[in-house]
Amino acid sequence: MREFGAQSEYSKLREVLMHIPGDEICLINGENRNEYLFREVPDPERFREEHVKFIEVLKSEGIEVQLVEEILKNTDYIEIIEMCPNMIFTRDTGTITKIGAIIGRMSKIARHAEPLIVKEALKKLNVPVALEIKSPGEFEGGDAVWLDERTLMIGYATRTNEEAVKQIANLLLKEEIVEKVIAVPLPRGRVHLDGGLMILSPTTAVTRIEAISTYPSKIISANEVKLINLAEWLKRKGYELITVTEREDRIFGANLVAIGESKVFSYVWNRRIMRELEKRGFDVLGIEGYELVKGGGGLHCMILPIRRD
């Protein structure tokens, strides 16, 4: 039977879904980069090279990398992918639970096709769909951060709305997949929760404090809704919060990928945070992303975990 489920940010990573950027990156120019959500116009060849190197590192760690374009080759989806420069950010299309994938619904029109593409790829990989967000819900997987196997945090306001949080919470609580869903309202300018909070171990998180405690969060359980200051609540739960500065935040200081056994991937320039994690026993590997960062995303955004231990 097909194994799937990734209800953790730091348990051993076994399998991911990714997309190597192709000719669609050539669509980006100085006039439309904002429409396509890119920070700058990248060099397509170098953009691809950096991404391929990241994949090679993941494979060297024993992680199975499934490629959307390989799964869907010889289908009509290939020409659609060639219209989607943001397809590289597979994480944003959803999250995969023990009962199947939660498929998102993008708020930005340039990204509307991506969840449908990933849904089809997962179907071919025999990963079932547990929930497909319906209108008026909007949800991007970058807003889903697993605190632990039984607790899903969902950021909302910018790319995800409360209706989607409700749809996800209703399913996961009803099926007893989680004990609680924490709805985290994001301040203006914060795109996704995974850029402002990443859980790297049962006791360690990297965060931009303002991203998670500007407004009260809601713990939604089967019987009640409780208001909390998420940063203070995490501290009381025993988490050490390593905080990123405003400058580090802009260059994805908290957007990290943990693959298990205290090993973490970070953009190579994130030196202070890398040192802080190394002091705490983490093995941190720097990944070059000088072109990738122009796409407006971090390393965590580029992998959709299919399976973790």
mmCIF file of C-alpha atoms in Angstrom:
data_model
loop_
_atom_site.group_PDB
_atom_site.id
_atom_site.type_symbol
_atom_site.label_atom_id
_atom_site.label_comp_id
_atom_site.label_asym_id
_atom_site.label_seq_id
_atom_site.Cartn_x
_atom_site.Cartn_y
_atom_site.Cartn_z
ATOM 1 C CA MET A 1 0.000 0.000 0.000
ATOM 2 C CA ARG A 2 1.186 3.525 -0.815
ATOM 3 C CA GLU A 3 2.657 5.312 2.233
ATOM 4 C CA PHE A 4 2.020 9.035 2.660
ATOM 5 C CA GLY A 5 1.617 11.656 5.356
ATOM 6 C CA ALA A 6 3.847 14.488 6.532
ATOM 7 C CA GLN A 7 2.403 15.856 9.776
ATOM 8 C CA SER A 8 5.710 17.255 11.034
ATOM 9 C CA GLU A 9 8.276 19.872 10.115
ATOM 10 C CA TYR A 10 11.286 17.989 11.512
ATOM 11 C CA SER A 11 10.774 14.214 11.508
ATOM 12 C CA LYS A 12 12.751 12.195 8.974
ATOM 13 C CA LEU A 13 11.890 13.394 5.485
ATOM 14 C CA ARG A 14 11.459 10.495 3.055
ATOM 15 C CA GLU A 15 9.721 11.760 -0.075
ATOM 16 C CA VAL A 16 8.876 15.120 -1.633
ATOM 17 C CA LEU A 17 7.167 16.572 -4.689
ATOM 18 C CA MET A 18 9.105 19.249 -6.570
ATOM 19 C CA HIS A 19 9.281 20.931 -9.960
ATOM 20 C CA ILE A 20 12.470 21.869 -11.764
ATOM 21 C CA PRO A 21 11.805 25.291 -13.330
ATOM 22 C CA GLY A 22 11.674 25.270 -17.108
ATOM 23 C CA ASP A 23 10.959 27.738 -19.878
ATOM 24 C CA GLU A 24 8.121 29.287 -17.855
ATOM 25 C CA ILE A 25 10.739 31.334 -15.997
ATOM 26 C CA CYS A 26 11.420 33.152 -19.267
ATOM 27 C CA LEU A 27 7.941 34.659 -19.000
ATOM 28 C CA ILE A 28 9.143 36.965 -16.216
ATOM 29 C CA ASN A 29 10.182 40.448 -17.287
ATOM 30 C CA GLY A 30 10.471 43.892 -15.780
ATOM 31 C CA GLU A 31 6.862 44.776 -16.571
ATOM 32 C CA ASN A 32 5.093 41.678 -15.263
ATOM 33 C CA ARG A 33 7.272 40.448 -12.394
ATOM 34 C CA ASN A 34 4.873 41.828 -9.787
ATOM 35 C CA GLU A 35 1.905 40.203 -11.482
ATOM 36 C CA TYR A 36 3.769 36.896 -11.331
ATOM 37 C CA LEU A 37 4.816 37.606 -7.696
ATOM 38 C CA PHE A 38 8.564 37.644 -8.426
ATOM 39 C CA ARG A 39 10.820 40.065 -6.576
ATOM 40 C CA GLU A 40 13.221 40.479 -9.497
ATOM 41 C CA VAL A 41 13.731 39.128 -12.995
ATOM 42 C CA PRO A 42 15.914 36.024 -12.607
ATOM 43 C CA ASP A 43 18.493 34.556 -14.943
ATOM 44 C CA PRO A 44 16.557 31.452 -16.098
ATOM 45 C CA GLU A 45 19.613 29.249 -16.545
ATOM 46 C CA ARG A 46 21.124 30.078 -13.164
ATOM 47 C CA PHE A 47 17.688 29.874 -11.536
ATOM 48 C CA ARG A 48 17.366 26.309 -12.807
ATOM 49 C CA GLU A 49 20.952 25.389 -11.891
ATOM 50 C CA GLU A 50 20.490 26.457 -8.277
ATOM 51 C CA HIS A 51 17.280 24.476 -8.016
ATOM 52 C CA VAL A 52 18.851 21.349 -9.519
ATOM 53 C CA LYS A 53 21.712 21.600 -7.022
ATOM 54 C CA PHE A 54 19.196 21.769 -4.178
ATOM 55 C CA ILE A 55 17.522 18.617 -5.491
ATOM 56 C CA GLU A 56 20.898 16.868 -5.705
ATOM 57 C CA VAL A 57 21.571 17.688 -2.052
ATOM 58 C CA LEU A 58 18.167 16.316 -1.036
ATOM 59 C CA LYS A 59 18.819 13.112 -2.964
ATOM 60 C CA SER A 60 22.255 12.764 -1.360
ATOM 61 C CA GLU A 61 20.430 12.668 1.987
ATOM 62 C CA GLY A 62 18.373 9.719 0.825
ATOM 63 C CA ILE A 63 15.219 11.714 0.091
ATOM 64 C CA GLU A 64 13.113 10.500 -2.812
ATOM 65 C CA VAL A 65 12.311 13.419 -5.109
ATOM 66 C CA GLN A 66 9.220 13.132 -7.289
ATOM 67 C CA LEU A 67 9.103 15.657 -10.146
ATOM 68 C CA VAL A 68 5.785 17.053 -11.329
ATOM 69 C CA GLU A 69 7.000 17.319 -14.910
ATOM 70 C CA GLU A 70 8.129 13.691 -14.978
ATOM 71 C CA ILE A 71 4.894 12.405 -13.461
ATOM 72 C CA LEU A 72 2.771 14.358 -15.947
ATOM 73 C CA LYS A 73 4.951 13.990 -19.060
ATOM 74 C CA ASN A 74 3.046 13.229 -22.252
ATOM 75 C CA THR A 75 -0.068 14.921 -20.843
ATOM 76 C CA ASP A 76 -1.704 18.264 -21.609
ATOM 77 C CA TYR A 77 -0.585 19.476 -18.179
ATOM 78 C CA ILE A 78 2.944 20.077 -19.478
ATOM 79 C CA GLU A 79 1.909 23.039 -21.610
ATOM 80 C CA ILE A 80 -0.040 24.404 -18.638
ATOM 81 C CA ILE A 81 3.039 24.135 -16.416
ATOM 82 C CA GLU A 82 4.861 26.216 -19.024
ATOM 83 C CA MET A 83 2.423 29.035 -18.183
ATOM 84 C CA CYS A 84 3.075 28.859 -14.424
ATOM 85 C CA PRO A 85 6.378 30.432 -13.276
ATOM 86 C CA ASN A 86 5.485 29.868 -9.606
ATOM 87 C CA MET A 87 5.147 26.102 -10.091
ATOM 88 C CA ILE A 88 8.568 25.793 -8.457
ATOM 89 C CA PHE A 89 6.890 26.509 -5.097
ATOM 90 C CA THR A 90 5.092 23.182 -4.792
ATOM 91 C CA ARG A 91 4.632 23.582 -1.026
ATOM 92 C CA ASP A 92 2.079 26.312 -1.622
ATOM 93 C CA THR A 93 -0.342 23.915 -3.307
ATOM 94 C CA GLY A 94 -1.285 22.202 -0.048
ATOM 95 C CA THR A 95 -0.215 19.852 2.723
ATOM 96 C CA ILE A 96 -0.353 16.068 3.011
ATOM 97 C CA THR A 97 -1.911 14.435 6.056
ATOM 98 C CA LYS A 98 -2.287 10.817 7.116
ATOM 99 C CA ILE A 99 -5.648 10.649 5.343
ATOM 100 C CA GLY A 100 -4.470 12.324 2.163
ATOM 101 C CA ALA A 101 -3.707 15.674 0.602
ATOM 102 C CA ILE A 102 -5.366 18.955 1.425
ATOM 103 C CA ILE A 103 -5.357 20.738 -1.922
ATOM 104 C CA GLY A 104 -5.271 24.520 -1.777
ATOM 105 C CA ARG A 105 -7.099 27.219 -3.646
ATOM 106 C CA MET A 106 -4.848 30.137 -4.576
ATOM 107 C CA SER A 107 -5.799 33.747 -3.977
ATOM 108 C CA LYS A 108 -3.625 35.066 -6.829
ATOM 109 C CA ILE A 109 -4.901 34.486 -10.356
ATOM 110 C CA ALA A 110 -1.395 33.775 -11.686
ATOM 111 C CA ARG A 111 -1.334 30.692 -9.447
ATOM 112 C CA HIS A 112 -4.874 29.334 -9.860
ATOM 113 C CA ALA A 113 -3.763 26.345 -11.973
ATOM 114 C CA GLU A 114 -1.053 25.045 -9.636
ATOM 115 C CA PRO A 115 -3.219 23.124 -7.130
ATOM 116 C CA LEU A 116 -5.001 21.355 -10.004
ATOM 117 C CA ILE A 117 -1.657 20.349 -11.518
ATOM 118 C CA VAL A 118 -0.389 18.993 -8.208
ATOM 119 C CA LYS A 119 -3.692 17.240 -7.557
ATOM 120 C CA GLU A 120 -3.256 15.346 -10.818
ATOM 121 C CA ALA A 121 0.385 14.502 -10.024
ATOM 122 C CA LEU A 122 -0.557 13.176 -6.589
ATOM 123 C CA LYS A 123 -3.337 11.117 -8.140
ATOM 124 C CA LYS A 124 -0.772 9.417 -10.366
ATOM 125 C CA LEU A 125 1.378 8.799 -7.262
ATOM 126 C CA ASN A 126 -1.618 7.148 -5.565
ATOM 127 C CA VAL A 127 -1.875 9.833 -2.892
ATOM 128 C CA PRO A 128 -5.587 10.438 -2.207
ATOM 129 C CA VAL A 129 -7.179 13.853 -1.798
ATOM 130 C CA ALA A 130 -8.711 14.258 1.656
ATOM 131 C CA LEU A 131 -9.946 17.802 1.062
ATOM 132 C CA GLU A 132 -10.004 20.260 -1.811
ATOM 133 C CA ILE A 133 -10.639 23.791 -0.567
ATOM 134 C CA LYS A 134 -13.879 25.147 -1.962
ATOM 135 C CA SER A 135 -14.929 28.745 -2.711
ATOM 136 C CA PRO A 136 -14.982 31.142 -0.950
ATOM 137 C CA GLY A 137 -12.095 29.443 0.860
ATOM 138 C CA GLU A 138 -8.531 30.342 -0.092
ATOM 139 C CA PHE A 139 -5.555 28.367 1.185
ATOM 140 C CA GLU A 140 -1.862 28.100 0.349
ATOM 141 C CA GLY A 141 0.311 25.395 1.865
ATOM 142 C CA GLY A 142 2.961 27.900 2.904
ATOM 143 C CA ASP A 143 0.492 28.908 5.620
ATOM 144 C CA ALA A 144 0.423 25.358 7.049
ATOM 145 C CA VAL A 145 3.123 24.709 9.668
ATOM 146 C CA TRP A 146 2.953 21.547 11.771
ATOM 147 C CA LEU A 147 3.799 22.153 15.416
ATOM 148 C CA ASP A 148 3.675 18.421 16.007
ATOM 149 C CA GLU A 149 1.831 15.426 14.602
ATOM 150 C CA ARG A 150 -1.391 16.397 16.381
ATOM 151 C CA THR A 151 -1.250 20.191 15.983
ATOM 152 C CA LEU A 152 -1.510 22.128 12.737
ATOM 153 C CA MET A 153 -0.924 25.881 12.697
ATOM 154 C CA ILE A 154 -2.477 27.821 9.818
ATOM 155 C CA GLY A 155 -1.641 31.423 9.020
ATOM 156 C CA TYR A 156 -4.398 33.512 7.484
ATOM 157 C CA ALA A 157 -5.114 37.029 6.186
ATOM 158 C CA THR A 158 -2.923 37.383 3.091
ATOM 159 C CA ARG A 159 -3.068 34.194 0.981
ATOM 160 C CA THR A 160 -5.318 32.066 3.208
ATOM 161 C CA ASN A 161 -8.682 33.105 4.650
ATOM 162 C CA GLU A 162 -10.739 32.067 7.664
ATOM 163 C CA GLU A 163 -13.169 30.091 5.529
ATOM 164 C CA ALA A 164 -10.342 27.764 4.467
ATOM 165 C CA VAL A 165 -9.157 27.443 8.065
ATOM 166 C CA LYS A 166 -12.711 26.405 8.972
ATOM 167 C CA GLN A 167 -12.847 23.791 6.200
ATOM 168 C CA ILE A 168 -9.511 22.283 7.221
ATOM 169 C CA ALA A 169 -10.242 22.331 10.949
ATOM 170 C CA ASN A 170 -13.658 20.757 10.463
ATOM 171 C CA LEU A 171 -12.187 17.821 8.537
ATOM 172 C CA LEU A 172 -9.098 17.161 10.657
ATOM 173 C CA LEU A 173 -10.931 17.455 13.971
ATOM 174 C CA LYS A 174 -13.863 15.344 12.785
ATOM 175 C CA GLU A 175 -11.520 12.599 11.570
ATOM 176 C CA GLU A 176 -9.438 12.942 14.767
ATOM 177 C CA ILE A 177 -6.306 13.494 12.702
ATOM 178 C CA VAL A 178 -5.344 16.402 14.962
ATOM 179 C CA GLU A 179 -6.255 17.488 18.473
ATOM 180 C CA LYS A 180 -6.165 21.167 17.598
ATOM 181 C CA VAL A 181 -5.763 23.636 14.784
ATOM 182 C CA ILE A 182 -4.146 26.962 15.657
ATOM 183 C CA ALA A 183 -5.374 29.816 13.455
ATOM 184 C CA VAL A 184 -2.665 32.493 13.274
ATOM 185 C CA PRO A 185 -3.697 35.932 11.912
ATOM 186 C CA LEU A 186 -0.812 37.392 9.955
ATOM 187 C CA PRO A 187 0.143 41.075 9.946
ATOM 188 C CA ARG A 188 0.094 43.120 6.768
ATOM 189 C CA GLY A 189 3.004 42.285 4.504
ATOM 190 C CA ARG A 190 3.444 38.730 5.757
ATOM 191 C CA VAL A 191 2.863 36.394 2.816
ATOM 192 C CA HIS A 192 2.915 32.993 4.547
ATOM 193 C CA LEU A 193 3.286 31.611 8.047
ATOM 194 C CA ASP A 194 6.283 29.452 7.055
ATOM 195 C CA GLY A 195 8.261 32.638 6.414
ATOM 196 C CA GLY A 196 7.634 33.829 9.964
ATOM 197 C CA LEU A 197 7.726 30.602 11.969
ATOM 198 C CA MET A 198 9.453 27.268 11.510
ATOM 199 C CA ILE A 199 9.500 24.384 13.989
ATOM 200 C CA LEU A 200 12.830 22.545 13.921
ATOM 201 C CA SER A 201 12.537 20.230 16.933
ATOM 202 C CA PRO A 202 10.207 19.576 19.893
ATOM 203 C CA THR A 203 11.896 22.486 21.670
ATOM 204 C CA THR A 204 13.281 24.804 18.966
ATOM 205 C CA ALA A 205 11.598 27.282 16.631
ATOM 206 C CA VAL A 206 12.899 30.089 14.432
ATOM 207 C CA THR A 207 10.561 33.039 14.127
ATOM 208 C CA ARG A 208 9.935 36.669 13.437
ATOM 209 C CA ILE A 209 8.054 37.403 16.671
ATOM 210 C CA GLU A 210 5.879 40.109 15.105
ATOM 211 C CA ALA A 211 4.662 37.600 12.522
ATOM 212 C CA ILE A 212 3.042 35.368 15.124
ATOM 213 C CA SER A 213 2.062 37.687 17.960
ATOM 214 C CA THR A 214 0.823 40.953 16.468
ATOM 215 C CA TYR A 215 -2.744 39.683 16.881
ATOM 216 C CA PRO A 216 -4.232 36.943 19.099
ATOM 217 C CA SER A 217 -4.250 33.430 17.651
ATOM 218 C CA LYS A 218 -7.089 30.943 18.125
ATOM 219 C CA ILE A 219 -6.697 27.346 19.297
ATOM 220 C CA ILE A 220 -9.572 25.449 17.717
ATOM 221 C CA SER A 221 -10.357 22.076 19.268
ATOM 222 C CA ALA A 222 -13.389 19.804 19.109
ATOM 223 C CA ASN A 223 -15.092 21.484 22.059
ATOM 224 C CA GLU A 224 -13.796 25.035 22.312
ATOM 225 C CA VAL A 225 -11.947 27.990 20.837
ATOM 226 C CA LYS A 226 -9.262 29.585 22.996
ATOM 227 C CA LEU A 227 -7.396 32.857 22.383
ATOM 228 C CA ILE A 228 -3.632 32.938 22.916
ATOM 229 C CA ASN A 229 -0.524 35.009 22.271
ATOM 230 C CA LEU A 230 1.183 32.366 20.132
ATOM 231 C CA ALA A 231 4.753 33.417 20.932
ATOM 232 C CA GLU A 232 4.147 33.360 24.684
ATOM 233 C CA TRP A 233 2.154 30.127 24.432
ATOM 234 C CA LEU A 234 5.051 28.438 22.599
ATOM 235 C CA LYS A 235 7.476 29.594 25.265
ATOM 236 C CA ARG A 236 5.262 28.161 27.992
ATOM 237 C CA LYS A 237 5.208 24.902 26.059
ATOM 238 C CA GLY A 238 8.995 24.787 26.333
ATOM 239 C CA TYR A 239 10.007 26.090 22.926
ATOM 240 C CA GLU A 240 13.066 28.276 22.558
ATOM 241 C CA LEU A 241 12.278 30.957 19.994
ATOM 242 C CA ILE A 242 15.295 32.002 17.945
ATOM 243 C CA THR A 243 14.241 35.351 16.543
ATOM 244 C CA VAL A 244 15.150 36.747 13.143
ATOM 245 C CA THR A 245 15.750 40.437 12.556
ATOM 246 C CA GLU A 246 13.815 42.539 10.071
ATOM 247 C CA ARG A 247 16.669 42.246 7.572
ATOM 248 C CA GLU A 248 16.931 38.476 8.031
ATOM 249 C CA ASP A 249 13.195 38.230 7.625
ATOM 250 C CA ARG A 250 13.356 39.864 4.196
ATOM 251 C CA ILE A 251 15.859 37.240 3.018
ATOM 252 C CA PHE A 252 13.924 34.245 4.364
ATOM 253 C CA GLY A 253 15.765 33.816 7.657
ATOM 254 C CA ALA A 254 13.045 31.598 9.139
ATOM 255 C CA ASN A 255 12.103 29.760 5.938
ATOM 256 C CA LEU A 256 14.137 26.643 6.711
ATOM 257 C CA VAL A 257 13.828 22.958 5.826
ATOM 258 C CA ALA A 258 14.430 20.328 8.504
ATOM 259 C CA ILE A 259 14.908 16.793 7.182
ATOM 260 C CA GLY A 260 15.273 14.867 10.445
ATOM 261 C CA GLU A 261 18.103 13.907 12.789
ATOM 262 C CA SER A 262 18.680 17.610 13.588
ATOM 263 C CA LYS A 263 19.731 18.401 10.025
ATOM 264 C CA VAL A 264 18.507 21.693 8.558
ATOM 265 C CA PHE A 265 18.847 23.421 5.186
ATOM 266 C CA SER A 266 19.107 27.204 4.979
ATOM 267 C CA TYR A 267 19.978 29.748 2.340
ATOM 268 C CA VAL A 268 23.742 30.121 2.596
ATOM 269 C CA TRP A 269 23.699 33.809 3.508
ATOM 270 C CA ASN A 270 21.617 33.180 6.638
ATOM 271 C CA ARG A 271 24.833 32.966 8.628
ATOM 272 C CA ARG A 272 23.782 34.235 12.058
ATOM 273 C CA ILE A 273 20.774 31.943 12.288
ATOM 274 C CA MET A 274 22.915 29.067 11.007
ATOM 275 C CA ARG A 275 25.434 29.713 13.786
ATOM 276 C CA GLU A 276 22.697 29.929 16.416
ATOM 277 C CA LEU A 277 21.321 26.576 15.314
ATOM 278 C CA GLU A 278 24.769 24.988 15.241
ATOM 279 C CA LYS A 279 25.314 26.127 18.835
ATOM 280 C CA ARG A 280 22.216 24.127 19.722
ATOM 281 C CA GLY A 281 23.449 20.952 18.068
ATOM 282 C CA PHE A 282 21.879 21.270 14.626
ATOM 283 C CA ASP A 283 23.761 20.280 11.502
ATOM 284 C CA VAL A 284 23.035 23.174 9.125
ATOM 285 C CA LEU A 285 23.821 23.087 5.431
ATOM 286 C CA GLY A 286 23.839 26.277 3.382
ATOM 287 C CA ILE A 287 22.140 26.199 -0.022
ATOM 288 C CA GLU A 288 22.950 28.783 -2.690
ATOM 289 C CA GLY A 289 19.877 30.642 -3.858
ATOM 290 C CA TYR A 290 20.985 34.003 -5.210
ATOM 291 C CA GLU A 291 18.715 33.572 -8.234
ATOM 292 C CA LEU A 292 16.062 31.438 -6.544
ATOM 293 C CA VAL A 293 15.352 34.153 -3.994
ATOM 294 C CA LYS A 294 14.260 36.444 -6.836
ATOM 295 C CA GLY A 295 11.190 34.242 -7.147
ATOM 296 C CA GLY A 296 10.008 35.463 -3.761
ATOM 297 C CA GLY A 297 10.275 32.182 -1.893
ATOM 298 C CA GLY A 298 12.506 30.244 0.453
ATOM 299 C CA LEU A 299 13.697 26.650 0.481
ATOM 300 C CA HIS A 300 10.702 25.454 2.494
ATOM 301 C CA CYS A 301 8.431 26.742 -0.280
ATOM 302 C CA MET A 302 10.080 24.523 -2.910
ATOM 303 C CA ILE A 303 9.228 21.119 -1.459
ATOM 304 C CA LEU A 304 5.855 19.518 -0.843
ATOM 305 C CA PRO A 305 6.565 16.721 1.660
ATOM 306 C CA ILE A 306 4.728 13.558 0.702
ATOM 307 C CA ARG A 307 6.094 11.337 3.435
ATOM 308 C CA ARG A 308 7.838 11.816 6.759
ATOM 309 C CA ASP A 309 8.433 9.274 9.510
#
